[in-house]
Coordinates of C-alpha atoms in Angstrom, one line a residue:
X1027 CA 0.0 0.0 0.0
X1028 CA 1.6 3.4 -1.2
X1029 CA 1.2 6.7 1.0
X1030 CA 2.2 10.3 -0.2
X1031 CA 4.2 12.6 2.5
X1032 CA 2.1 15.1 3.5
X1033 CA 5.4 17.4 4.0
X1034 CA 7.1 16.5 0.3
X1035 CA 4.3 14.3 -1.6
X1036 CA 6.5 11.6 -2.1
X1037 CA 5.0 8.2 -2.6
X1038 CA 6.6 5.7 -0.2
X1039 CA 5.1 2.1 -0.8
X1040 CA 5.5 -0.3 2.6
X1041 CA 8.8 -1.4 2.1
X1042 CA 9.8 2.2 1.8
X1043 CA 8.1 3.2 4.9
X1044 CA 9.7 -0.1 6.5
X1045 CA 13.2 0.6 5.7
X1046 CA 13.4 4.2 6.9
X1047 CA 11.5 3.1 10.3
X1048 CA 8.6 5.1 9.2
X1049 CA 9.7 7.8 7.7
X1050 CA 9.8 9.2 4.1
X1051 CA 12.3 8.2 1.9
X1052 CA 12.5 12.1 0.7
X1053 CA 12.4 14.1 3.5
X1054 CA 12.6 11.9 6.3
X1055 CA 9.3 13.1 7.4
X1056 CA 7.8 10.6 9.9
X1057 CA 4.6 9.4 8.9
X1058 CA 2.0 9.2 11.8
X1059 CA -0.5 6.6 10.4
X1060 CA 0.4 3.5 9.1
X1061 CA -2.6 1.4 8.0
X1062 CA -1.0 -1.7 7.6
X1063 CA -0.6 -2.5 11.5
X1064 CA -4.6 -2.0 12.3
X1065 CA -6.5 -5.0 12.3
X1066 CA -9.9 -3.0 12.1
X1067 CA -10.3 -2.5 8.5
X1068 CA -12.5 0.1 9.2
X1069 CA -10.1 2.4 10.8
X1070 CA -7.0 1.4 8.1
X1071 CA -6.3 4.8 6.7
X1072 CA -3.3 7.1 6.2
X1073 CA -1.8 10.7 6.4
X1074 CA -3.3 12.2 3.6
X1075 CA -6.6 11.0 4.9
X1076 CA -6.5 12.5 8.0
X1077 CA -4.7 15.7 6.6
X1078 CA -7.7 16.3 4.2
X1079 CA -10.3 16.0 7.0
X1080 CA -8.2 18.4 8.9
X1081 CA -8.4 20.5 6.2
X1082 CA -12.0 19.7 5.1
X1083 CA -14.0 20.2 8.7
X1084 CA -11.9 23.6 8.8
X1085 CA -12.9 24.8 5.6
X1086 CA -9.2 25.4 4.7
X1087 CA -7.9 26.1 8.1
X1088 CA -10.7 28.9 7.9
X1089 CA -13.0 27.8 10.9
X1090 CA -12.5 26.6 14.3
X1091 CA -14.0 23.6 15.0
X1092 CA -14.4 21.3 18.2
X1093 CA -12.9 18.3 19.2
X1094 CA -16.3 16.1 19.3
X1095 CA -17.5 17.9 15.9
X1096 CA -14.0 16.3 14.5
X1097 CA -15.0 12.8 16.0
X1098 CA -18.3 13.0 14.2
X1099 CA -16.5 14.1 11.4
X1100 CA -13.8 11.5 11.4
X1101 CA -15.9 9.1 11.6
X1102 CA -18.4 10.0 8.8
X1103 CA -15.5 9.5 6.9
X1104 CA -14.6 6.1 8.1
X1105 CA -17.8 4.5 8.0
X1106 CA -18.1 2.5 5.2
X1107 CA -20.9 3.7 2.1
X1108 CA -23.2 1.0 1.2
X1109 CA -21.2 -2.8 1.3
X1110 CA -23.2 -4.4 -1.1
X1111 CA -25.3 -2.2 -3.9
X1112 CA -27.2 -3.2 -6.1
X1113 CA -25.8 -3.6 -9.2
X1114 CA -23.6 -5.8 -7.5
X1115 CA -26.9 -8.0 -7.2
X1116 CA -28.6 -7.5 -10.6
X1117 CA -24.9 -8.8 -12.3
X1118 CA -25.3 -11.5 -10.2
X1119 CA -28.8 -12.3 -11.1
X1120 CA -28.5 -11.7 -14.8
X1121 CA -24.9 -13.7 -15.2
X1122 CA -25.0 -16.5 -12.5
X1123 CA -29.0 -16.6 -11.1
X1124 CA -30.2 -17.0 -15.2
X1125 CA -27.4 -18.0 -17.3
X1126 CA -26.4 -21.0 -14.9
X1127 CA -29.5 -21.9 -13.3
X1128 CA -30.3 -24.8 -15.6
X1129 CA -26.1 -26.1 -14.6
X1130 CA -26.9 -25.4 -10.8
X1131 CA -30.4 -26.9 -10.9
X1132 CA -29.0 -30.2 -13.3
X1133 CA -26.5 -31.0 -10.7
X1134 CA -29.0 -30.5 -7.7
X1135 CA -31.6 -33.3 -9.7
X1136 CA -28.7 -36.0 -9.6
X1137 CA -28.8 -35.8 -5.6
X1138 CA -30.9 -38.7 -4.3
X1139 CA -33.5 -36.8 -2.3
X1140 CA -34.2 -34.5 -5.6
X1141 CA -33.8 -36.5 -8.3
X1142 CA -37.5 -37.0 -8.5
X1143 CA -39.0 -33.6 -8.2
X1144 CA -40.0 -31.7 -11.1
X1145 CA -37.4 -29.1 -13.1
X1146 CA -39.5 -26.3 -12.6
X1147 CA -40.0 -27.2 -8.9
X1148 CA -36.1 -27.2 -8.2
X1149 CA -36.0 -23.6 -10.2
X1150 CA -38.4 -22.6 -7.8
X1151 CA -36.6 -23.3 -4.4
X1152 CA -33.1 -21.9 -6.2
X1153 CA -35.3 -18.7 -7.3
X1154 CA -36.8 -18.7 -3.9
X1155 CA -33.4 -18.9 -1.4
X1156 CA -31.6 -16.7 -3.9
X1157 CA -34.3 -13.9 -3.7
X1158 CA -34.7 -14.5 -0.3
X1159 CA -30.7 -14.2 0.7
X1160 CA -30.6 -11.1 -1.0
X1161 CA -33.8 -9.7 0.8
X1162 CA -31.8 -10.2 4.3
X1163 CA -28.6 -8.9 2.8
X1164 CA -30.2 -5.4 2.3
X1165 CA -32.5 -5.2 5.1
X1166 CA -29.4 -6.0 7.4
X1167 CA -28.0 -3.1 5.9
X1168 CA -30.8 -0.5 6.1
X1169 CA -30.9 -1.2 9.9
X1170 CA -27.2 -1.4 10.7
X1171 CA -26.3 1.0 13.4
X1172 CA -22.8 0.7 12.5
X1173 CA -23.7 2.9 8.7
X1174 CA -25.0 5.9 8.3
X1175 CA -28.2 7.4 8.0
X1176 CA -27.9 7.9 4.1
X1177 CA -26.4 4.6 3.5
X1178 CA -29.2 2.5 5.7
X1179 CA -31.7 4.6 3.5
X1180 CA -29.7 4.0 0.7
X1181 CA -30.0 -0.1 1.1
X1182 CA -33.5 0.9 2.0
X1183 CA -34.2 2.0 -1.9
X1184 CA -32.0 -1.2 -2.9
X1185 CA -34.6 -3.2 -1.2
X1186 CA -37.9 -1.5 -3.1
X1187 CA -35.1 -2.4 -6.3
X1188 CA -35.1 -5.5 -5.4
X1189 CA -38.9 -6.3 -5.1
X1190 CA -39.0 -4.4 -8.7
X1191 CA -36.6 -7.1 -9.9
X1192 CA -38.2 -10.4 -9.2
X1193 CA -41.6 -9.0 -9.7
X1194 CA -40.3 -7.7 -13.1
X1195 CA -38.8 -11.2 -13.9
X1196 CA -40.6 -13.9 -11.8
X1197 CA -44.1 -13.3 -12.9
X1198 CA -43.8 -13.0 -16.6
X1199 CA -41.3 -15.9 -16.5
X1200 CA -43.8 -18.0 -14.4
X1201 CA -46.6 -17.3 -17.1
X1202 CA -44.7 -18.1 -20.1
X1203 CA -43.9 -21.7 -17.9
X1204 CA -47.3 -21.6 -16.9
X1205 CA -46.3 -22.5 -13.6
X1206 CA -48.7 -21.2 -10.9
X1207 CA -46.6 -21.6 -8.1
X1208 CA -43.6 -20.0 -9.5
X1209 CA -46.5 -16.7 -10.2
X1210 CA -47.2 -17.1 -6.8
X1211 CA -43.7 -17.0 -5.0
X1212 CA -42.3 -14.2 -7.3
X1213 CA -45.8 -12.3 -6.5
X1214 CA -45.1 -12.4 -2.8
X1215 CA -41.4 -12.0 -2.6
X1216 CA -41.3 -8.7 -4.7
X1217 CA -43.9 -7.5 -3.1
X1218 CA -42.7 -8.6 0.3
X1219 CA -39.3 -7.0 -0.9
X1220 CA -41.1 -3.6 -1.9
X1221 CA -43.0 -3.2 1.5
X1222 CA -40.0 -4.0 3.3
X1223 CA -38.0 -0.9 1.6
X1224 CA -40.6 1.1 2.3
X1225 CA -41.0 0.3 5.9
X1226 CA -37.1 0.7 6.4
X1227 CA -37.0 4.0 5.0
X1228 CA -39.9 5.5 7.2
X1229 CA -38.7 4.0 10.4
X1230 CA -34.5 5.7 9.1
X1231 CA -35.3 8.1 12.3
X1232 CA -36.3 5.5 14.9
X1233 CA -33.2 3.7 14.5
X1234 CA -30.1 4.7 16.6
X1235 CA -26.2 5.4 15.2
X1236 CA -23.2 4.5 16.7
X1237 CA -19.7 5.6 16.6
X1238 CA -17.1 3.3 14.9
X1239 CA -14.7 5.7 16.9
X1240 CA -14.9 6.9 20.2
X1241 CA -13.3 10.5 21.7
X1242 CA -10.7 9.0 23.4
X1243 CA -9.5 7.3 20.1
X1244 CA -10.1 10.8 18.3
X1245 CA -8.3 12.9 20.5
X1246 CA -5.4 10.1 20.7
X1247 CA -5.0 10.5 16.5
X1248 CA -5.3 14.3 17.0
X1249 CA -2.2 14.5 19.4
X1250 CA -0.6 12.1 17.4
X1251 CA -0.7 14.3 14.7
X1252 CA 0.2 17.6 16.1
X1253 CA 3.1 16.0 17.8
X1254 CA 4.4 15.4 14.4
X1255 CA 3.0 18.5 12.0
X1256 CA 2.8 20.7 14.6
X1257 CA -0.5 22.1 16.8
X1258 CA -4.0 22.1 14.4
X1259 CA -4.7 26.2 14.5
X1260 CA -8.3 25.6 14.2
X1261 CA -9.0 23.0 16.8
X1262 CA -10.4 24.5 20.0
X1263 CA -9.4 23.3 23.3
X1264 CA -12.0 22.7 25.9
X1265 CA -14.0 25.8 27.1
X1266 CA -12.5 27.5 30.1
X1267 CA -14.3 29.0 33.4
X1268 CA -12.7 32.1 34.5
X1269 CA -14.4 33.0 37.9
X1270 CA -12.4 36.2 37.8
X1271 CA -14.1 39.0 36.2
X1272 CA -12.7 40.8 33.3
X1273 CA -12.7 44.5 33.6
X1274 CA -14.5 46.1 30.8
X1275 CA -14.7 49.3 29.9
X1276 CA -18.0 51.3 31.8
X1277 CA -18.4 53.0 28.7
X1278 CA -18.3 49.7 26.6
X1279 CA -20.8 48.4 29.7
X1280 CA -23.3 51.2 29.4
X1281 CA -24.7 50.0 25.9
X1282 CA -26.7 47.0 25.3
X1283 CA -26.9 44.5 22.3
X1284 CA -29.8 44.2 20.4
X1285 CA -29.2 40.3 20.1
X1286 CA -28.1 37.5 22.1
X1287 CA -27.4 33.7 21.7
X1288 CA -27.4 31.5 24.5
X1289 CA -26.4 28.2 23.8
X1290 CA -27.0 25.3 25.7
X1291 CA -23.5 24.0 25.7
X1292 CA -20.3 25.9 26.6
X1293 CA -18.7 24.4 23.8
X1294 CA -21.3 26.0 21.3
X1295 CA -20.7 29.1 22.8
X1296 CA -16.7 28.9 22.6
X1297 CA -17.5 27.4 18.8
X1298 CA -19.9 30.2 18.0
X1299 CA -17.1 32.7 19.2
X1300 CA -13.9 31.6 18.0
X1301 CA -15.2 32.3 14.5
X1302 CA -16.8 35.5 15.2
X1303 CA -20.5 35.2 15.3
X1304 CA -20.6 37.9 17.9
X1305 CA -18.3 40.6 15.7
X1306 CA -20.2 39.8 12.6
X1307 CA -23.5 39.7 13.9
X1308 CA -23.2 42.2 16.8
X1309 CA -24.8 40.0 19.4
X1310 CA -24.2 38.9 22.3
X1311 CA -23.1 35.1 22.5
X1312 CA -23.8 32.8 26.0
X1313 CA -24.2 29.6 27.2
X1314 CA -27.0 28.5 29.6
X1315 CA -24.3 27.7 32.2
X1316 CA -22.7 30.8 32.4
X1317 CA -20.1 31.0 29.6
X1318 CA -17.7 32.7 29.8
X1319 CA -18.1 33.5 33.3
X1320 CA -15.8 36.4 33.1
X1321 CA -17.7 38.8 31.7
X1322 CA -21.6 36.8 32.4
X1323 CA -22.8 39.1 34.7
X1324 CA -21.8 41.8 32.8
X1325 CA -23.0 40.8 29.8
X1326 CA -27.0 39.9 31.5
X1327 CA -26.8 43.2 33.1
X1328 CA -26.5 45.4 29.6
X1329 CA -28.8 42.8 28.0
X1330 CA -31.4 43.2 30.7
X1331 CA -31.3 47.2 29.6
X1332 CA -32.4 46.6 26.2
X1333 CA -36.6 46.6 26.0
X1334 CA -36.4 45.4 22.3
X1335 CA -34.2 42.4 23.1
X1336 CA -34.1 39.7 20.3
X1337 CA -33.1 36.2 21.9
X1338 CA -31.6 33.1 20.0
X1339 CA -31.7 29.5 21.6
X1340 CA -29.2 27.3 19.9
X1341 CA -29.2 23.9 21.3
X1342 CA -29.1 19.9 20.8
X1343 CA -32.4 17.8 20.4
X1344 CA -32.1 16.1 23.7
X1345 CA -34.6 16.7 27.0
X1346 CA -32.2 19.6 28.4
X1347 CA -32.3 21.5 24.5
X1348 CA -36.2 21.1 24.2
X1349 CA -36.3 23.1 27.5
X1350 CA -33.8 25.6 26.8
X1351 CA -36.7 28.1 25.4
X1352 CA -39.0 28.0 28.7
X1353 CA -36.1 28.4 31.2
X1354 CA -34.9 31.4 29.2
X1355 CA -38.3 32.8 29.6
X1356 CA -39.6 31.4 33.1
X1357 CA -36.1 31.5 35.1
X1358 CA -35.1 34.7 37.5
X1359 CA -31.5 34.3 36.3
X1360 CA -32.5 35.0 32.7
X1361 CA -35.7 36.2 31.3
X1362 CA -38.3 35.5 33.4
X1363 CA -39.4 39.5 34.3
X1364 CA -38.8 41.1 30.7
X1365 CA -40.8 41.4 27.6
X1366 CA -38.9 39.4 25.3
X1367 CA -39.1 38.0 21.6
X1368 CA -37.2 34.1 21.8
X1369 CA -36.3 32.5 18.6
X1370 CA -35.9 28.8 18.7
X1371 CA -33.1 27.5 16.3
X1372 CA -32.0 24.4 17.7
X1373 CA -32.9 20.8 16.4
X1374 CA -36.6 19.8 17.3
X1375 CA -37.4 16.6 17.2
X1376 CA -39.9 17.6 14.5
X1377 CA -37.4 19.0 12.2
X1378 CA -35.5 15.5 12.4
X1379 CA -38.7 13.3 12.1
X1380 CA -39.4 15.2 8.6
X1381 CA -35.4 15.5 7.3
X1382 CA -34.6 12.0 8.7
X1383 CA -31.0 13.1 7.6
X1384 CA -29.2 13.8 10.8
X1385 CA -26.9 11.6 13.4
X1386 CA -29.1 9.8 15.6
X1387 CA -28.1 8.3 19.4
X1388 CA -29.4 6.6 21.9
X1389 CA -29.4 6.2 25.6
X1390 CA -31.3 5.3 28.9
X1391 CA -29.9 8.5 30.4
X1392 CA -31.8 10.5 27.8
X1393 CA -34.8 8.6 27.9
X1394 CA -35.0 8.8 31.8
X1395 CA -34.4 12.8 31.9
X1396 CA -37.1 13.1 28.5
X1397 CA -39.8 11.6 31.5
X1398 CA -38.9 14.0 33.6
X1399 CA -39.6 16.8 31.9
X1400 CA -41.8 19.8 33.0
X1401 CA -45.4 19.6 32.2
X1402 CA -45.2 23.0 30.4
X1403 CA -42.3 21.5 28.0
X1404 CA -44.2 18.1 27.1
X1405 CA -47.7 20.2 26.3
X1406 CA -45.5 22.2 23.6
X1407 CA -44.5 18.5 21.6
X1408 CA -46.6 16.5 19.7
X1409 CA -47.3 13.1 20.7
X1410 CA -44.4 11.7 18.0
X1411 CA -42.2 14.3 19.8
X1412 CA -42.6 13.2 22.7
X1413 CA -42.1 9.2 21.8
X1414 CA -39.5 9.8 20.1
X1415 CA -37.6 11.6 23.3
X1416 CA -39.2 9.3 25.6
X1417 CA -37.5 6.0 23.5
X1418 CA -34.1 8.3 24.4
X1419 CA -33.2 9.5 21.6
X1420 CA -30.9 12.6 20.8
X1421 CA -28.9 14.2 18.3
X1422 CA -26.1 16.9 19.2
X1423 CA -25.7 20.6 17.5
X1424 CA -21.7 19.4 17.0
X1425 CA -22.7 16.4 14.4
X1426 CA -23.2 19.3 11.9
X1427 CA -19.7 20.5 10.6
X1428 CA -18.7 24.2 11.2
X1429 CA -19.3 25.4 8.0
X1430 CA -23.2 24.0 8.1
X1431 CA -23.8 24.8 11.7
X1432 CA -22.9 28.7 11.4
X1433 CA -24.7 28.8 8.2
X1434 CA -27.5 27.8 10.0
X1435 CA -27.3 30.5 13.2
X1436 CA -26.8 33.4 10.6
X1437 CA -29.9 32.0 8.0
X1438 CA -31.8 32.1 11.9
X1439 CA -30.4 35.6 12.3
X1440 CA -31.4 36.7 8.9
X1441 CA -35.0 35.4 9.3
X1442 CA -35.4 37.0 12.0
X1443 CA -35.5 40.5 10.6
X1444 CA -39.2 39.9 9.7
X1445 CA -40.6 37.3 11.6
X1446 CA -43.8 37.9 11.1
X1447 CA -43.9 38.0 7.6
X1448 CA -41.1 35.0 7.6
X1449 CA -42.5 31.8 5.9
X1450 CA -39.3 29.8 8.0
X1451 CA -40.4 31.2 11.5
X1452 CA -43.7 29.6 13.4
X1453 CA -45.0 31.8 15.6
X1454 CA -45.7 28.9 18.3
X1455 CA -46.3 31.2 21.7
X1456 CA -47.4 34.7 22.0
X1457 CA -48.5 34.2 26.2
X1458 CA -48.0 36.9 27.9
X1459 CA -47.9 35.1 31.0
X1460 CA -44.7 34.9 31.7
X1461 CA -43.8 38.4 31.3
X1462 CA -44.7 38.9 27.3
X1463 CA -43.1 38.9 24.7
X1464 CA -43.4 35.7 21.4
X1465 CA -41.6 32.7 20.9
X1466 CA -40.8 31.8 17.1
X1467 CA -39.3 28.3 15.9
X1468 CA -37.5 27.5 12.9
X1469 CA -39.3 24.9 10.2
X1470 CA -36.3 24.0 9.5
X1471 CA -32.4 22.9 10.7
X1472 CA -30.2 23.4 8.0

């Protein structure tokens, strides 16, 4: 297996690589990935690889990024696209399932316990376990947890293909044979097949992912790397509490912002930062837990001033993000006393029930804390909301790379300029009861 230098682009084949202990024949540039010595196939890759997903999830070493949204990342990459597509099936059927059935199905008549049933009867069962093989080779694959979400629904198609196939080929054959059960078995495996695909593609969202890499393995290759070719400019560290307070300007401190995010993860608000939502979009950028604590109370103080306050929730579809919006507006420590317009643009779990395109997990933790949720939080979900939380499902704001991520907060920005006469924003709460003010949700993530 060859492998270019990322510091000279030489090739090195593995006997090069060998020879100079693992280093470039060139340049004598140690190489920090060498695929041959992993015994997981799936995680066999090499320098360039991991160079160009440094360089891809950073948009060119444009955007920061976070360590957990280069694990998702990575391991988009890794994962492998659909194993067994099919064309791969169709050649198979057309070359070996036609042209040598009447070979296959000779040599079966000559065993003892065949030799006495009828030609078109053996076809049948060969027809029949062929079909039938194939059928649990895709529908394995649209509910593996180990692919993704576009290759399950990908083997999902393959599987409504597949029903098109034999229905397409059995029945007509069967009639020109005029052999009724052969009509019969084609009729019900195709269709069988068909239903099948459907069904796998409408249940995409009700079926949990899972990483073939964890952090710890992530964060091991990233140090790996930098040790080599030096720190990764764009990779944040984790977020930092400063209890001291930073000493701002009282003339800075006396104005307010018209805007502000708050996040429901420091690391969103660090993210959101680092690439300059807050310059750009001259708002103010928080996290529900108090990031950065340096300048919070500040910050609350000169928002609290501003009596035409725009808020922005940005969080995960998990229990804690679907409750993000009424603890802004119900809590002392935020919003609970001010007339205030909210605009929810996290992940709902409506948005992912209709896209059925995003990174779906699992766990009993999440399904115990979706329970426990306040009564004012459940009445605000529909019922498939609700199950779909309750089952303990979740997907996390940093599965979407930085490029999409921001694009999203400043599209949410943007819409908000009119959110009234915004087709993107649903006006879903205009109570005044908690001190005034409207809530508006995205229809949309992404």
């Amino acid at each position: 297996m060859g492998m270019k230098c990322v510091q000279c682009n030489t090739d090195n084949d593995l006997s090069d690589r060998t020879t100079n202990s693992g280093r470039c024949k060139q340049c004598n540039h140690p190489f920090v990935f060498e695929p041959t010595t992993v015994t997981d196939e799936n995680l066999q890759f090499t320098d360039p690889f991991f160079k160009k997903a440094i360089d891809d999830i950073s948009s060119q070493n444009m955007l920061f990024f976070t360590p957990k949204q280069f694990l998702y990342f990575i391991d988009k990459r890794l994962k492998k696209s659909r194993p067994l597509p099919i064309f791969l099936f169709i050649s198979i059927y057309l070359f070996l399932g036609i042209l040598y059935m009447g070979l296959f199905v000779d040599q079966l008549s000559g065993l003892p316990l065949l030799k006495d049933l009828p030609l078109q009867f053996l076809i049948l069962i060969v027809f029949i376990v062929y079909n039938v093989f194939w059928i649990w080779v895709f529908f394995q694959s649209s509910k593996s947890p180990q692919l993704g979400i576009r290759s399950r629904r990908e083997s999902a198609k393959e599987l409504q293909t597949l029903g098109m196939i034999i229905l397409v080929t059995g029945i007509p054959l069967s009639i020109i044979a005029d052999y009724f059960p052969g009509y019969i078995a084609a009729s019900l495996l195709g269709l069988y097949s068909y239903w099948l695909g459907i069904s796998q593609k409408n249940r995409q969202h009700e079926i949990p992912e899972i990483f073939l890499v964890n952090q710890a393995q992530s964060d091991e290759w990233l140090q790996r790397w930098q040790t080599v070719n030096g720190t990764v400019e764009k990779l944040l560290p984790a977020p930092r509490q400063n209890a001291l307070p930073a000493s701002i300007d009282p003339e800075v401190s006396a104005y307010s912002f018209d805007r502000a995010i708050i996040c429901d993860s420091d690391e969103i608000a660090q993210f959101l930062i680092a690439n300059n939502v807050h310059f750009e979009n001259n708002c103010a950028i928080l996290s529900i837990n108090g990031y950065p604590q340096s300048i919070f109370d500040t910050v609350i103080q000169m928002l609290r001033r501003n009596a035409d306050l725009k808020v922005y929730a940005l969080h995960d579809a998990n229990p804690a993000g679907v409750s993000l919006v009424h603890q802004l507006r119900t809590s002392p420590n935020w919003f609970a006393d001010q007339v205030v317009t909210i605009f929810d643009l996290g992940i709902s779990p409506r948005q992912i029930l209709e896209t059925r395109d995003m990174f779906v997990q699992q766990s009993q933790t999440m399904a115990q804390s979706a329970r426990q949720l306040p009564n004012a939080v459940r009445q605000g979900l529909t019922a498939q909301e609700l199950a779909w939380l309750d089952a303990g499902n979740f997907v996390e704001l940093e599965s979407f790379t930085p490029q999409r991520l921001l694009r999203v907060v400043n599209y949410g920005l943007a819409q908000s300029g009119d959110p009234q006469g915004n087709e993107g924003l649903i006006l879903v709460d205009d109570n005044v009861g908690y001190g005034g003010g409207y809530v508006f949700v995205s229809d949309s993530f992404g």
